[in-house]
Every structure is written in C-alpha cells, then in structure tokens.
C-alpha cells in the first residue's frame, strides 16, 4: 500500500475499525527462538490457512498452518482498554533458525485478508544495531475496539488514556508498519546491515537489553 493512501484515508478508515469483527493478535508480541507464540483469531470462515512471512528485502514465507476451524469471537465493550480476551486459536514454538526480525501472519476472512504482526528477538545479541519496533506508537494510533489515544480517531471524539496490546492492529496499516517500518527494514536488509529487533516493552522487561 502506498504511503499517501494510508494518510489520506487514515481518519475516515478509523470508523471501520471501531467494531472490527474479524482479525487477530499475537501473545506475546515479542518472543525469542525456542519460545511459544499464540495467535488469537476471530474468523467467520469455516476453515482457513495461516501463512507466516519474514519481512525483509523481500517477504519470505517461513511457515504454513493449515485447516484451522474458524470461530467468530465477540468484541468487548472496553476491549481497546482491557484487551479483547479472545480464545487462543493456535500456538507454536519459534524455530531456533528463525532470524531476528518482523514477522507477519496472514490469513483470509470473509471481510478480507487479515494480518498479525510479531517480532522475533535474537536468542543472544549478535548484531551491532538493535532496532526497536514502535509497538507503543502502533497501539497509540490503533482505533480497533473504538478508541485510541487520539480523539479524532476515537468514538464520540473521546480518547482513552489506557490501551491494550491484546487486540488486532488495523488492517492495511498495521499500526504504522506499512507507512514507515516496512520501508526502513526493507532497506536495511537490501543493504545487508546486521540488525537485531525488539519492541518498546522489551526495554522495560530487560534492563540490560542495550548492554554490550
């Protein structure tokens, strides 16, 4: 998607995401190889497949999960604040050979393609560059469930002071990944920079994350 399309339609698209019925999110959003990630998905299709891609200079398919049974899950009234609390759909262990980076799980729904973003951290630091993916900002601008930090994107023009990460990111925009981070990370891979990845919350969870 072109960046200009994202910003031209950002505000008007927000209303479509307030009561997003079909989509998914990952818990946790940041994991290491050898750890498990869980997808929580609402999907009205009878059966569907998930395709997991590693984002880089080119999108690379790294995993398929087939023949999942669809389940349409409800959107809680205060899900934007307290989390959607959707039942787990599937979980798997991150393979030890997966590189640190951004991963996108894509799947079809009756309302179109939906995606789940998650980040794989390195098992041990290996690169001179640590790139923090701004998942806090993604959530701040994410109106799925009805509200975010900005009144102009929220129901009744009233923002929420608290937000949950446990809800889908808005389709096509993915919190801002397709507007900004995809361009930068693609360039990093094309130029063959060695980069480790993390998210904002990892800096709070691991005080020594920047230690040499």
Short mmCIF file of C-alpha atoms in Angstrom, two decimals:
data_model
loop_
_atom_site.label_atom_id
_atom_site.label_comp_id
_atom_site.label_asym_id
_atom_site.label_seq_id
_atom_site.Cartn_x
_atom_site.Cartn_y
_atom_site.Cartn_z
CA UNK A 1 0.00 0.00 0.00
CA UNK A 2 1.29 3.46 -0.90
CA UNK A 3 2.06 5.78 1.98
CA UNK A 4 -0.10 8.59 0.58
CA UNK A 5 -3.13 6.28 0.53
CA UNK A 6 -2.57 5.44 4.18
CA UNK A 7 -2.64 9.05 5.36
CA UNK A 8 -5.38 10.30 3.03
CA UNK A 9 -7.76 7.65 4.32
CA UNK A 10 -6.49 7.25 7.87
CA UNK A 11 -9.21 9.20 9.67
CA UNK A 12 -12.14 8.04 7.55
CA UNK A 13 -10.96 4.43 7.78
CA UNK A 14 -10.84 4.60 11.58
CA UNK A 15 -14.62 4.26 11.85
CA UNK A 16 -14.46 0.93 10.02
CA UNK A 17 -12.12 -0.45 12.65
CA UNK A 18 -14.07 0.51 15.77
CA UNK A 19 -16.03 -2.75 15.73
CA UNK A 20 -13.65 -4.92 13.74
CA UNK A 21 -15.24 -8.38 13.77
CA UNK A 22 -12.51 -10.43 12.09
CA UNK A 23 -8.79 -10.30 12.72
CA UNK A 24 -6.21 -11.46 15.22
CA UNK A 25 -3.33 -10.64 17.52
CA UNK A 26 -0.30 -12.43 18.98
CA UNK A 27 0.67 -13.03 22.60
CA UNK A 28 3.33 -12.20 23.34
CA UNK A 29 4.11 -9.80 20.53
CA UNK A 30 7.86 -10.23 21.07
CA UNK A 31 9.48 -13.66 21.51
CA UNK A 32 12.78 -15.45 21.15
CA UNK A 33 13.55 -18.65 19.23
CA UNK A 34 12.56 -21.63 21.35
CA UNK A 35 9.65 -19.74 22.95
CA UNK A 36 6.00 -20.10 22.00
CA UNK A 37 3.71 -17.57 20.37
CA UNK A 38 -0.09 -17.78 20.45
CA UNK A 39 -2.48 -16.37 17.85
CA UNK A 40 -5.94 -15.24 18.96
CA UNK A 41 -8.18 -15.04 15.89
CA UNK A 42 -11.79 -14.21 15.10
CA UNK A 43 -12.78 -15.56 11.69
CA UNK A 44 -16.20 -16.47 10.30
CA UNK A 45 -14.79 -18.75 7.60
CA UNK A 46 -15.40 -22.46 8.17
CA UNK A 47 -11.76 -23.36 7.59
CA UNK A 48 -8.69 -21.34 6.69
CA UNK A 49 -4.90 -21.42 6.49
CA UNK A 50 -2.30 -19.09 8.01
CA UNK A 51 0.83 -18.06 6.12
CA UNK A 52 3.70 -16.66 8.19
CA UNK A 53 6.19 -14.38 6.45
CA UNK A 54 9.53 -12.90 7.46
CA UNK A 55 9.73 -9.27 6.40
CA UNK A 56 12.98 -8.21 4.78
CA UNK A 57 14.22 -7.06 1.39
CA UNK A 58 11.52 -9.41 0.14
CA UNK A 59 8.70 -11.09 2.02
CA UNK A 60 9.70 -14.72 2.65
CA UNK A 61 7.22 -17.47 3.51
CA UNK A 62 8.57 -19.36 6.53
CA UNK A 63 5.59 -21.32 7.88
CA UNK A 64 2.12 -22.55 6.94
CA UNK A 65 -0.59 -23.58 9.40
CA UNK A 66 -3.37 -25.42 7.60
CA UNK A 67 -7.01 -26.36 8.14
CA UNK A 68 -7.85 -24.17 11.12
CA UNK A 69 -11.51 -24.07 12.04
CA UNK A 70 -12.99 -20.59 12.06
CA UNK A 71 -14.59 -19.06 15.14
CA UNK A 72 -16.20 -15.62 15.27
CA UNK A 73 -15.39 -14.03 18.62
CA UNK A 74 -17.09 -11.02 20.18
CA UNK A 75 -15.58 -7.56 20.58
CA UNK A 76 -15.78 -6.47 24.25
CA UNK A 77 -17.16 -3.02 25.00
CA UNK A 78 -13.90 -1.89 26.58
CA UNK A 79 -11.61 -4.19 24.60
CA UNK A 80 -9.48 -1.26 23.46
CA UNK A 81 -8.57 -0.72 27.14
CA UNK A 82 -8.79 -4.15 28.76
CA UNK A 83 -7.87 -6.40 25.82
CA UNK A 84 -10.14 -8.44 23.56
CA UNK A 85 -9.61 -11.65 25.57
CA UNK A 86 -10.17 -13.82 22.51
CA UNK A 87 -9.68 -17.54 22.95
CA UNK A 88 -6.37 -18.96 21.68
CA UNK A 89 -6.60 -20.28 18.13
CA UNK A 90 -3.19 -21.85 17.61
CA UNK A 91 0.28 -21.68 19.10
CA UNK A 92 3.71 -22.86 18.01
CA UNK A 93 7.34 -22.75 19.05
CA UNK A 94 9.56 -20.28 17.23
CA UNK A 95 12.19 -22.35 15.37
CA UNK A 96 15.77 -21.89 16.51
CA UNK A 97 16.86 -20.99 12.99
CA UNK A 98 14.48 -18.04 12.59
CA UNK A 99 16.34 -14.74 12.26
CA UNK A 100 15.54 -11.80 14.48
CA UNK A 101 13.07 -9.58 12.68
CA UNK A 102 9.47 -8.70 11.91
CA UNK A 103 7.06 -11.49 11.06
CA UNK A 104 3.58 -11.21 9.58
CA UNK A 105 0.95 -13.97 9.82
CA UNK A 106 -1.61 -13.57 7.03
CA UNK A 107 -4.97 -15.31 6.70
CA UNK A 108 -8.22 -14.87 4.74
CA UNK A 109 -11.52 -13.87 6.33
CA UNK A 110 -14.97 -13.09 4.97
CA UNK A 111 -14.08 -9.40 5.34
CA UNK A 112 -10.76 -9.66 3.52
CA UNK A 113 -7.18 -10.57 4.35
CA UNK A 114 -6.13 -10.03 7.95
CA UNK A 115 -2.62 -9.97 9.40
CA UNK A 116 -0.90 -10.42 12.74
CA UNK A 117 2.45 -8.76 13.41
CA UNK A 118 5.00 -10.11 15.87
CA UNK A 119 8.73 -9.65 16.44
CA UNK A 120 11.37 -12.32 16.96
CA UNK A 121 14.23 -11.18 19.17
CA UNK A 122 17.66 -12.82 18.97
CA UNK A 123 18.34 -15.65 21.39
CA UNK A 124 21.59 -13.85 22.18
CA UNK A 125 22.64 -10.39 20.94
CA UNK A 126 24.61 -10.82 17.73
CA UNK A 127 24.44 -7.51 15.85
CA UNK A 128 25.86 -4.00 16.37
CA UNK A 129 22.40 -2.49 15.75
CA UNK A 130 19.26 -3.03 17.84
CA UNK A 131 16.13 -1.75 16.11
CA UNK A 132 13.16 -1.07 18.39
CA UNK A 133 9.83 -1.52 16.62
CA UNK A 134 7.50 1.19 17.93
CA UNK A 135 4.63 -1.02 19.05
CA UNK A 136 3.69 1.61 21.64
CA UNK A 137 3.05 4.03 18.79
CA UNK A 138 1.21 1.34 16.83
CA UNK A 139 -1.17 0.93 19.76
CA UNK A 140 -1.49 4.67 20.35
CA UNK A 141 -2.93 5.19 16.86
CA UNK A 142 -4.90 1.94 16.72
CA UNK A 143 -8.69 2.59 16.91
CA UNK A 144 -9.70 -1.08 16.79
CA UNK A 145 -12.27 -1.60 19.54
CA UNK A 146 -13.42 2.01 19.39
CA UNK A 147 -10.73 4.19 20.92
CA UNK A 148 -7.06 5.07 20.93
CA UNK A 149 -5.00 7.96 22.34
CA UNK A 150 -6.32 10.43 19.77
CA UNK A 151 -9.85 11.89 19.87
CA UNK A 152 -10.11 12.31 16.09
CA UNK A 153 -9.72 8.54 15.66
CA UNK A 154 -11.97 7.55 18.58
CA UNK A 155 -15.70 7.08 19.06
CA UNK A 156 -17.53 10.23 20.18
CA UNK A 157 -14.24 12.09 19.72
CA UNK A 158 -13.20 10.95 23.19
CA UNK A 159 -9.85 9.22 23.54
CA UNK A 160 -8.80 6.55 26.04
CA UNK A 161 -5.95 7.14 28.47
CA UNK A 162 -5.24 3.40 28.67
CA UNK A 163 -4.85 0.93 25.80
CA UNK A 164 -4.26 -2.80 25.45
CA UNK A 165 -1.83 -4.52 23.11
CA UNK A 166 -4.11 -7.57 23.06
CA UNK A 167 -6.28 -6.52 20.12
CA UNK A 168 -5.85 -6.58 16.35
CA UNK A 169 -3.98 -3.85 14.56
CA UNK A 170 -5.98 -2.06 11.90
CA UNK A 171 -5.97 -3.85 8.50
CA UNK A 172 -3.74 -2.45 5.73
CA UNK A 173 -2.00 -0.03 8.11
CA UNK A 174 -0.85 -2.43 10.83
CA UNK A 175 -0.36 0.35 13.35
CA UNK A 176 2.04 2.17 11.04
CA UNK A 177 4.25 -0.70 9.92
CA UNK A 178 3.27 -0.28 6.28
CA UNK A 179 3.66 3.50 6.45
CA UNK A 180 7.14 3.58 7.95
CA UNK A 181 8.88 0.49 9.26
CA UNK A 182 8.43 -1.68 6.19
CA UNK A 183 10.32 0.83 4.06
CA UNK A 184 13.17 1.13 6.55
CA UNK A 185 13.56 -2.56 7.37
CA UNK A 186 13.44 -3.47 3.68
CA UNK A 187 16.27 -1.00 3.06
CA UNK A 188 18.30 -2.41 5.96
CA UNK A 189 18.02 -5.92 4.53
CA UNK A 190 18.80 -4.76 1.00
CA UNK A 191 21.95 -3.01 2.22
CA UNK A 192 22.86 -6.13 4.24
CA UNK A 193 23.02 -4.46 7.64
CA UNK A 194 23.18 -6.84 10.58
CA UNK A 195 20.27 -5.90 12.85
CA UNK A 196 18.62 -7.34 15.95
CA UNK A 197 14.97 -6.49 16.64
CA UNK A 198 12.88 -5.83 19.74
CA UNK A 199 9.76 -3.86 20.76
CA UNK A 200 9.27 -0.99 23.22
CA UNK A 201 8.19 -3.25 26.08
CA UNK A 202 11.41 -5.25 25.87
CA UNK A 203 13.34 -2.24 27.19
CA UNK A 204 11.20 -2.31 30.34
CA UNK A 205 11.31 -6.09 30.72
CA UNK A 206 15.07 -6.36 30.22
CA UNK A 207 17.01 -3.51 31.75
CA UNK A 208 20.27 -4.78 30.24
CA UNK A 209 18.97 -5.12 26.68
CA UNK A 210 21.39 -2.44 25.42
CA UNK A 211 24.41 -3.71 27.35
CA UNK A 212 27.31 -4.82 25.11
#
